């Protein structure tokens, strides 16, 4: 079943930058703009940033390159890729876990993206008022299933529309316009934020390390953040890599994507902390930073409505270019392995993912009595993905290349240069030893925390 005629007409990126922007689009998402600033805020600002940069270099980049090469070599979806490199062995299950993970992530990612769409709309048509209680308002939004269903549906329709149009006319075209737009809009928000009187304290928080807030947990948060932000552990980068034609610059492409992703996360810090500090709010207050603190901040600053609109638009765009990469994993699998045509694959998987997101919405209203391991439904999806599925997928993919395919064979197969060169050996060492050890550590401590903490 694995090798049907679809592979003969498999699409590929039309330009080198097409892949780089698409992969950066996948990487840059809610993780950079919503999650990174609040995790950094809780973990001591610049101190977290420094630790995060090290984990990106030692764990994120090598794993990103790994997934990219697995796709590039096999030109297949995650299931087909492992099957092609290890015929007859059960490694294809790693690919299957990835497809399942993509399905689960998109089902709740789309719900959170729906919140961003709602706030974009809200900034445009109503603006923000200093008198409002944004914590109560956020609470009332997430407990309104009607509004949320509509936003979730709109987001899924956008993803299906882009993916139906194909790799070149859909994904590549979309990121070609949206990624530069995202950067320009982000810079506009930063200019507004850093020119507020008192912004300096926020900049200092983000640039001057506060080591007193660094604990063992900070390192674990940094590793988990590197995984999520680079879209690792479930075959999204593998799938995008499978549309690469044979060329020699895989290591450079990977470096560019990782640099863009890290750059946007840092820019998000500069967009958020100066305004938060200047207007007297707390930076260390957790996930509500984007949806509770920021509306209150925008309500209190000059041109706040425009800044708020642009900020939430940036968040929505970033979510869309990530959402399409998640859907593409499922669609590539349905096309390659099940022989579906692209449009049918996109529509049917989009529909099922939409349905799977509904419980995550209802978890805040009609089904708020449902608790899974003490969490509401959306948090339990997120926990399952971040604490179990992604680390497990990343671990198995690293072990596969480290011990089955091997770094030196990968270097030859993908023309990375001399397989005996120092950097290939370092890469091989990282994926064989350091990365598996680090991943096992975060999984064990995450699980122990949940069940015994
Ligand atoms: N990287 C995206 C973000 O930071 C989220 C994302 C997209 C993702 N595709 C993924 C996360 C695949 C894990 C795996 O928001």
Coordinates of C-alpha atoms and ligand atoms in Angstrom, one line a residue:
X1 CA 0.0 0.0 0.0
X2 CA 2.9 2.3 0.8
X3 CA 4.0 2.9 -2.8
X4 CA 1.1 3.8 -4.9
X5 CA 1.1 6.0 -8.0
X6 CA 0.7 9.2 -6.0
X7 CA 4.4 9.2 -5.3
X8 CA 5.1 9.6 -9.0
X9 CA 3.5 13.0 -9.1
X10 CA 4.5 14.1 -5.6
X11 CA 4.8 17.8 -5.5
X12 CA 8.0 19.6 -4.4
X13 CA 8.8 23.2 -3.3
X14 CA 9.3 25.5 -6.2
X15 CA 12.1 27.5 -4.6
X16 CA 14.7 27.0 -1.8
X17 CA 13.2 29.9 0.1
X18 CA 9.8 28.2 -0.2
X19 CA 10.9 25.4 2.1
X20 CA 12.6 27.8 4.5
X21 CA 9.6 30.0 4.8
X22 CA 7.1 27.1 5.1
X23 CA 9.2 25.5 7.8
X24 CA 9.6 28.8 9.6
X25 CA 5.9 29.3 9.3
X26 CA 5.3 25.9 11.0
X27 CA 7.8 26.7 13.7
X28 CA 6.7 30.3 14.4
X29 CA 3.3 30.1 16.1
X30 CA 1.4 30.4 19.3
X31 CA 4.5 28.8 20.9
X32 CA 6.6 31.8 20.1
X33 CA 4.2 34.6 20.8
X34 CA 1.9 33.3 23.5
X35 CA 3.9 30.6 25.2
X36 CA 7.6 31.8 25.0
X37 CA 7.0 35.2 26.7
X38 CA 5.0 33.8 29.6
X39 CA 7.4 30.9 30.2
X40 CA 10.3 33.4 30.1
X41 CA 8.4 35.7 32.4
X42 CA 7.9 33.0 35.0
X43 CA 11.5 31.7 34.7
X44 CA 13.5 34.9 35.2
X45 CA 13.5 36.7 31.8
X46 CA 17.0 36.8 30.3
X47 CA 18.1 33.9 32.4
X48 CA 15.6 31.7 30.7
X49 CA 16.5 33.1 27.3
X50 CA 20.2 32.1 27.8
X51 CA 19.3 28.6 28.8
X52 CA 16.8 28.3 26.0
X53 CA 19.4 29.3 23.5
X54 CA 21.7 26.5 24.7
X55 CA 18.9 23.9 24.5
X56 CA 18.0 25.1 21.0
X57 CA 21.6 24.6 19.9
X58 CA 22.2 21.3 21.6
X59 CA 18.8 19.6 21.2
X60 CA 16.5 21.7 18.9
X61 CA 18.8 22.2 15.9
X62 CA 20.1 18.6 15.8
X63 CA 16.6 17.1 16.0
X64 CA 15.3 19.6 13.4
X65 CA 18.0 18.5 11.0
X66 CA 17.3 14.9 11.7
X67 CA 13.6 15.2 10.8
X68 CA 14.4 17.2 7.7
X69 CA 16.8 14.6 6.5
X70 CA 14.4 11.7 7.1
X71 CA 11.9 13.4 4.9
X72 CA 14.4 14.6 2.3
X73 CA 15.9 11.1 1.9
X74 CA 12.7 9.2 1.6
X75 CA 10.4 11.7 -0.1
X76 CA 7.5 10.3 2.0
X77 CA 5.0 11.0 4.7
X78 CA 6.1 10.0 8.3
X79 CA 4.7 6.4 8.1
X80 CA 6.2 5.8 4.6
X81 CA 9.5 7.4 5.6
X82 CA 10.3 5.0 8.4
X83 CA 9.0 2.1 6.4
X84 CA 11.3 3.0 3.5
X85 CA 14.4 3.2 5.6
X86 CA 13.6 0.1 7.8
X87 CA 11.4 -2.2 5.7
X88 CA 9.7 -4.9 7.7
X89 CA 10.6 -3.4 11.0
X90 CA 8.0 -1.8 13.4
X91 CA 9.6 1.7 13.1
X92 CA 6.7 2.9 10.9
X93 CA 4.8 3.1 14.2
X94 CA 6.9 6.1 15.1
X95 CA 5.5 7.8 11.9
X96 CA 2.0 6.6 12.9
X97 CA 2.4 8.2 16.3
X98 CA 3.4 11.4 14.6
X99 CA 0.3 11.5 12.4
X100 CA -1.9 10.9 15.4
X101 CA -0.1 13.6 17.3
X102 CA -0.6 16.1 14.5
X103 CA -4.3 15.3 14.6
X104 CA -4.5 15.8 18.3
X105 CA -2.4 19.1 18.3
X106 CA -4.4 20.7 15.6
X107 CA -7.7 19.8 17.3
X108 CA -6.9 22.1 20.2
X109 CA -4.4 24.4 18.6
X110 CA -7.3 25.5 16.4
X111 CA -9.4 26.3 19.4
X112 CA -6.6 28.5 20.9
X113 CA -6.1 30.1 17.4
X114 CA -9.8 30.8 17.5
X115 CA -9.3 32.8 20.7
X116 CA -6.7 34.9 18.8
X117 CA -9.2 35.4 15.9
X118 CA -11.8 36.5 18.4
X119 CA -9.5 39.1 20.0
X120 CA -8.4 40.4 16.5
X121 CA -12.1 40.9 15.7
X122 CA -12.7 42.5 19.0
X123 CA -9.8 45.0 18.7
X124 CA -11.0 46.0 15.3
X125 CA -14.7 46.5 16.0
X126 CA -14.9 47.3 19.7
X127 CA -11.4 48.2 21.0
X128 CA -10.3 47.8 24.6
X129 CA -11.5 49.8 27.6
X130 CA -9.5 50.5 30.8
X131 CA -12.6 50.0 32.9
X132 CA -13.1 46.4 31.7
X133 CA -12.1 43.3 33.7
X134 CA -10.2 41.3 31.2
X135 CA -9.8 38.3 33.4
X136 CA -13.6 38.0 33.7
X137 CA -14.0 38.7 30.0
X138 CA -11.6 35.9 29.0
X139 CA -13.4 33.6 31.4
X140 CA -16.7 34.5 29.7
X141 CA -15.3 34.0 26.2
X142 CA -14.0 30.5 26.9
X143 CA -17.3 29.6 28.5
X144 CA -19.2 30.6 25.4
X145 CA -19.3 27.5 23.2
X146 CA -21.1 29.2 20.3
X147 CA -18.6 31.9 19.7
X148 CA -15.7 29.5 20.1
X149 CA -17.2 26.9 17.8
X150 CA -17.5 29.5 15.1
X151 CA -13.9 30.7 15.6
X152 CA -12.6 27.1 15.6
X153 CA -14.6 26.4 12.4
X154 CA -13.3 29.5 10.7
X155 CA -9.7 28.6 11.5
X156 CA -10.1 25.0 10.3
X157 CA -11.7 26.2 7.0
X158 CA -8.7 28.5 6.4
X159 CA -6.3 25.6 7.0
X160 CA -8.3 23.2 4.7
X161 CA -8.5 25.9 2.0
X162 CA -4.7 26.4 2.0
X163 CA -3.8 22.7 2.1
X164 CA -6.3 21.8 -0.6
X165 CA -4.5 24.2 -3.0
X166 CA -1.4 22.1 -2.7
X167 CA 2.3 22.4 -1.7
X168 CA 3.2 25.1 -4.1
X169 CA 0.0 26.9 -4.8
X170 CA -1.3 26.6 -1.2
X171 CA 1.4 26.3 1.4
X172 CA 4.3 28.0 -0.4
X173 CA 2.2 30.9 -1.7
X174 CA 0.6 31.5 1.7
X175 CA 3.9 31.7 3.6
X176 CA 5.5 33.8 0.8
X177 CA 3.1 36.6 1.7
X178 CA 2.3 36.0 5.3
X179 CA 5.8 35.5 6.8
X180 CA 7.2 38.9 5.6
X181 CA 3.9 40.5 6.6
X182 CA 4.2 38.9 10.1
X183 CA 7.7 40.4 10.5
X184 CA 6.6 43.9 9.4
X185 CA 3.6 43.9 11.7
X186 CA 5.6 42.6 14.6
X187 CA 8.2 45.4 14.2
X188 CA 5.3 47.9 14.2
X189 CA 4.1 46.5 17.6
X190 CA 7.6 46.7 19.0
X191 CA 8.1 50.3 17.9
X192 CA 4.9 51.2 19.7
X193 CA 5.8 49.2 22.8
X194 CA 9.4 50.4 23.3
X195 CA 8.3 54.1 22.9
X196 CA 5.9 54.0 25.9
X197 CA 7.4 56.0 28.8
X198 CA 8.8 53.5 31.3
X199 CA 9.3 50.7 28.7
X200 CA 13.0 50.5 29.8
X201 CA 12.1 48.3 32.8
X202 CA 10.6 45.7 30.6
X203 CA 13.6 45.7 28.3
X204 CA 15.8 45.3 31.3
X205 CA 13.8 42.4 32.6
X206 CA 14.2 40.7 29.3
X207 CA 17.9 41.4 28.9
X208 CA 19.2 41.2 32.5
X209 CA 19.2 37.7 33.9
X210 CA 17.5 37.1 37.2
X211 CA 19.2 33.8 38.2
X212 CA 17.2 33.6 41.5
X213 CA 14.2 32.4 39.5
X214 CA 16.1 29.6 37.8
X215 CA 15.4 26.1 39.1
X216 CA 15.7 22.6 37.8
X217 CA 12.3 23.2 36.3
X218 CA 13.7 26.0 34.2
X219 CA 15.9 23.6 32.2
X220 CA 13.0 21.3 31.7
X221 CA 10.8 24.1 30.5
X222 CA 13.5 25.2 28.1
X223 CA 13.8 21.8 26.6
X224 CA 10.0 21.4 26.2
X225 CA 9.8 24.8 24.7
X226 CA 12.5 24.0 22.1
X227 CA 10.5 21.0 21.0
X228 CA 7.2 22.7 20.7
X229 CA 8.5 25.8 19.1
X230 CA 10.4 24.0 16.4
X231 CA 7.5 21.7 15.6
X232 CA 9.6 18.7 16.5
X233 CA 8.6 15.2 17.4
X234 CA 5.7 14.5 15.1
X235 CA 6.8 14.6 11.6
X236 CA 5.8 18.1 10.5
X237 CA 9.4 18.9 9.5
X238 CA 9.8 15.4 8.1
X239 CA 6.8 16.0 5.9
X240 CA 8.0 19.4 4.7
X241 CA 11.4 18.0 4.2
X242 CA 9.9 15.3 2.0
X243 CA 9.0 18.0 -0.6
X244 CA 12.7 19.1 -0.8
X245 CA 14.4 18.1 -4.0
X246 CA 17.9 16.9 -3.7
X247 CA 20.3 19.7 -2.9
X248 CA 23.3 20.2 -0.7
X249 CA 22.3 22.9 1.7
X250 CA 20.1 21.0 4.3
X251 CA 22.3 22.1 7.2
X252 CA 22.1 25.7 6.2
X253 CA 18.3 25.6 5.5
X254 CA 17.8 24.1 9.0
X255 CA 20.0 26.8 10.5
X256 CA 18.0 29.6 8.8
X257 CA 14.7 28.2 10.0
X258 CA 15.9 27.7 13.6
X259 CA 17.4 31.2 13.6
X260 CA 14.1 32.7 12.3
X261 CA 12.1 30.9 14.9
X262 CA 14.4 32.0 17.7
X263 CA 14.4 35.6 16.3
X264 CA 10.6 35.8 16.3
X265 CA 10.4 34.5 19.9
X266 CA 12.9 37.2 21.0
X267 CA 11.0 39.9 19.1
X268 CA 7.8 38.7 20.8
X269 CA 9.5 39.4 24.1
X270 CA 10.3 42.9 22.9
X271 CA 6.7 43.4 21.8
X272 CA 5.3 42.3 25.1
X273 CA 7.5 43.0 28.1
X274 CA 8.1 46.8 27.6
X275 CA 4.4 47.5 27.4
X276 CA 3.5 45.2 30.3
X277 CA 6.1 46.8 32.6
X278 CA 5.5 50.4 31.5
X279 CA 1.8 50.0 32.4
X280 CA 2.5 48.5 35.7
X281 CA 1.6 44.8 35.1
X282 CA 3.2 41.6 36.2
X283 CA 5.3 39.6 33.7
X284 CA 5.5 36.4 35.7
X285 CA 1.8 35.5 35.8
X286 CA 1.6 32.6 33.3
X287 CA -0.6 31.6 30.4
X288 CA -3.0 34.5 30.8
X289 CA -0.3 37.0 29.8
X290 CA -1.5 37.2 26.2
X291 CA -5.3 37.1 26.6
X292 CA -5.8 38.8 30.0
X293 CA -2.8 41.1 30.6
X294 CA -2.3 42.4 27.1
X295 CA -5.9 43.6 26.4
X296 CA -5.6 45.6 29.7
X297 CA -2.3 46.9 28.5
X298 CA -3.7 47.9 25.1
X299 CA -6.6 49.6 26.8
X300 CA -4.2 51.9 28.7
X301 CA -1.8 52.9 25.9
X302 CA -2.0 55.6 23.2
X303 CA -2.9 53.9 19.9
X304 CA -3.6 50.8 21.9
X305 CA -6.5 49.7 19.8
X306 CA -4.4 49.7 16.6
X307 CA -1.5 48.1 18.4
X308 CA -3.9 45.5 19.8
X309 CA -5.4 44.7 16.4
X310 CA -2.0 44.3 14.8
X311 CA -0.7 42.2 17.7
X312 CA -3.7 39.8 17.6
X313 CA -3.5 39.7 13.8
X314 CA 0.2 38.7 14.1
X315 CA -0.8 35.9 16.5
X316 CA -3.6 34.7 14.1
X317 CA -1.2 34.7 11.1
X318 CA 1.5 32.8 13.1
X319 CA -1.1 30.3 14.2
X320 CA -2.4 29.8 10.6
X321 CA 1.1 29.0 9.1
X322 CA 1.6 26.5 11.9
X323 CA -1.9 25.0 11.6
X324 CA -1.4 24.3 7.9
X325 CA 1.8 22.3 8.7
X326 CA -0.1 20.2 11.2
X327 CA -2.9 19.5 8.7
X328 CA -0.4 18.7 5.9
X329 CA 1.1 15.8 8.0
X330 CA -2.3 14.1 8.2
X331 CA -3.1 14.9 4.6
X332 CA 0.3 13.6 3.3
X333 CA -0.4 10.4 5.1
X334 CA -3.9 10.1 3.8
X335 CA -2.7 10.7 0.2
X336 CA 0.4 8.5 0.3
X337 CA -0.9 5.6 2.4
X338 CA -4.6 5.7 1.7
X339 CA -4.6 6.9 -1.8
X340 CA -7.0 9.8 -1.2
X341 CA -6.9 12.8 -3.5
X342 CA -5.6 16.0 -1.9
X343 CA -8.9 17.8 -1.7
X344 CA -10.7 14.9 -0.2
X345 CA -7.9 14.2 2.2
X346 CA -7.9 17.8 3.4
X347 CA -11.6 18.1 3.7
X348 CA -12.1 14.8 5.5
X349 CA -9.2 15.2 7.9
X350 CA -10.1 18.9 8.5
X351 CA -13.6 17.8 9.4
X352 CA -12.6 15.1 11.8
X353 CA -10.1 17.4 13.5
X354 CA -12.8 20.0 13.8
X355 CA -15.0 17.4 15.6
X356 CA -12.1 16.4 17.8
X357 CA -11.7 20.0 18.9
X358 CA -15.3 20.3 20.1
X359 CA -14.7 18.5 23.5
X360 CA -11.8 21.0 24.1
X361 CA -14.3 23.8 23.7
X362 CA -17.0 22.2 25.8
X363 CA -14.5 21.5 28.6
X364 CA -14.9 25.2 29.7
X365 CA -18.7 25.2 29.6
X366 CA -21.1 22.2 29.3
X367 CA -18.5 19.6 30.1
X368 CA -16.5 21.5 32.7
X369 CA -17.3 18.6 35.1
X370 CA -15.0 16.4 33.1
X371 CA -11.5 16.2 34.6
X372 CA -8.7 14.1 33.1
X373 CA -5.9 13.7 35.6
X374 CA -7.1 16.8 37.3
X375 CA -7.1 18.9 34.1
X376 CA -9.8 20.3 31.8
X377 CA -10.1 18.7 28.4
X378 CA -8.0 21.3 26.5
X379 CA -5.2 21.2 29.0
X380 CA -5.3 17.4 29.0
X381 CA -4.8 17.3 25.2
X382 CA -1.9 19.8 25.6
X383 CA -0.4 17.8 28.4
X384 CA -0.6 14.5 26.5
X385 CA 1.1 16.1 23.5
X386 CA 3.8 18.0 25.3
X387 CA 4.6 15.6 28.0
X388 CA 4.2 12.3 26.2
X389 CA 3.7 12.3 22.4
X390 CA 6.2 14.9 21.3
X391 CA 9.1 13.8 23.5
X392 CA 8.5 10.2 22.7
X393 CA 8.3 10.9 18.9
X394 CA 11.5 13.0 19.1
X395 CA 13.3 10.4 21.2
X396 CA 12.4 7.5 18.8
X397 CA 13.3 9.5 15.7
X398 CA 16.7 10.4 17.3
X399 CA 17.3 6.8 18.2
X400 CA 16.3 5.6 14.7
X401 CA 18.8 7.9 13.0
X402 CA 21.5 7.4 15.7
X403 CA 21.4 3.6 15.8
X404 CA 19.6 2.3 12.7
X405 CA 20.2 4.7 9.8
X406 CA 23.3 6.2 11.5
X407 CA 24.7 9.7 11.2
X408 CA 27.4 8.8 8.7
X409 CA 24.9 7.1 6.4
X410 CA 22.6 10.0 6.6
X411 CA 25.4 12.4 5.8
X412 CA 26.2 10.3 2.6
X413 CA 22.6 9.9 1.6
X414 CA 21.8 13.5 2.0
X415 CA 25.1 14.9 0.7
X416 CA 25.9 16.7 4.0
X417 CA 29.7 16.5 3.3
X418 CA 32.4 14.2 4.6
X419 CA 30.7 11.7 6.9
X420 CA 33.9 11.6 9.1
X421 CA 33.9 15.4 9.5
X422 CA 33.8 16.7 13.1
X423 CA 30.4 18.3 12.9
X424 CA 28.7 15.1 11.6
X425 CA 30.3 13.2 14.4
X426 CA 29.2 15.7 16.9
X427 CA 25.7 15.5 15.5
X428 CA 25.8 11.7 15.7
X429 CA 26.9 11.9 19.3
X430 CA 24.1 14.3 20.2
X431 CA 21.4 12.2 18.7
X432 CA 22.8 8.9 20.1
X433 CA 23.5 10.0 23.7
X434 CA 22.9 13.5 24.8
X435 CA 19.4 14.1 23.3
X436 CA 17.9 10.7 24.3
X437 CA 19.2 11.3 27.8
X438 CA 17.7 14.8 28.0
X439 CA 14.4 13.6 26.6
X440 CA 14.1 10.7 29.0
X441 CA 14.8 13.1 31.8
X442 CA 12.1 15.5 30.8
X443 CA 9.6 12.7 30.3
X444 CA 10.3 11.0 33.6
X445 CA 10.2 14.2 35.6
X446 CA 7.1 15.4 33.8
X447 CA 5.3 12.2 34.5
X448 CA 6.5 11.9 38.0
X449 CA 5.3 15.5 38.6
X450 CA 1.9 14.7 37.3
X451 CA 1.4 11.4 39.1
X452 CA 3.3 11.9 42.3
X453 CA 4.0 15.6 42.6
Ligands
LIG1 N1 5.7 25.3 16.4 C1 4.3 25.8 16.5 C2 4.3 26.9 17.6 O1 5.3 27.2 18.1 C3 3.4 24.7 16.9 C4 3.4 23.6 16.0 C5 3.2 23.5 14.7 C6 3.9 22.3 16.4 N2 3.5 22.2 14.2 C7 3.9 21.5 15.2 C8 4.3 21.8 17.5 C9 4.3 20.2 15.3 C10 4.7 20.5 17.6 C11 4.7 19.7 16.5 O2 3.2 27.3 17.9

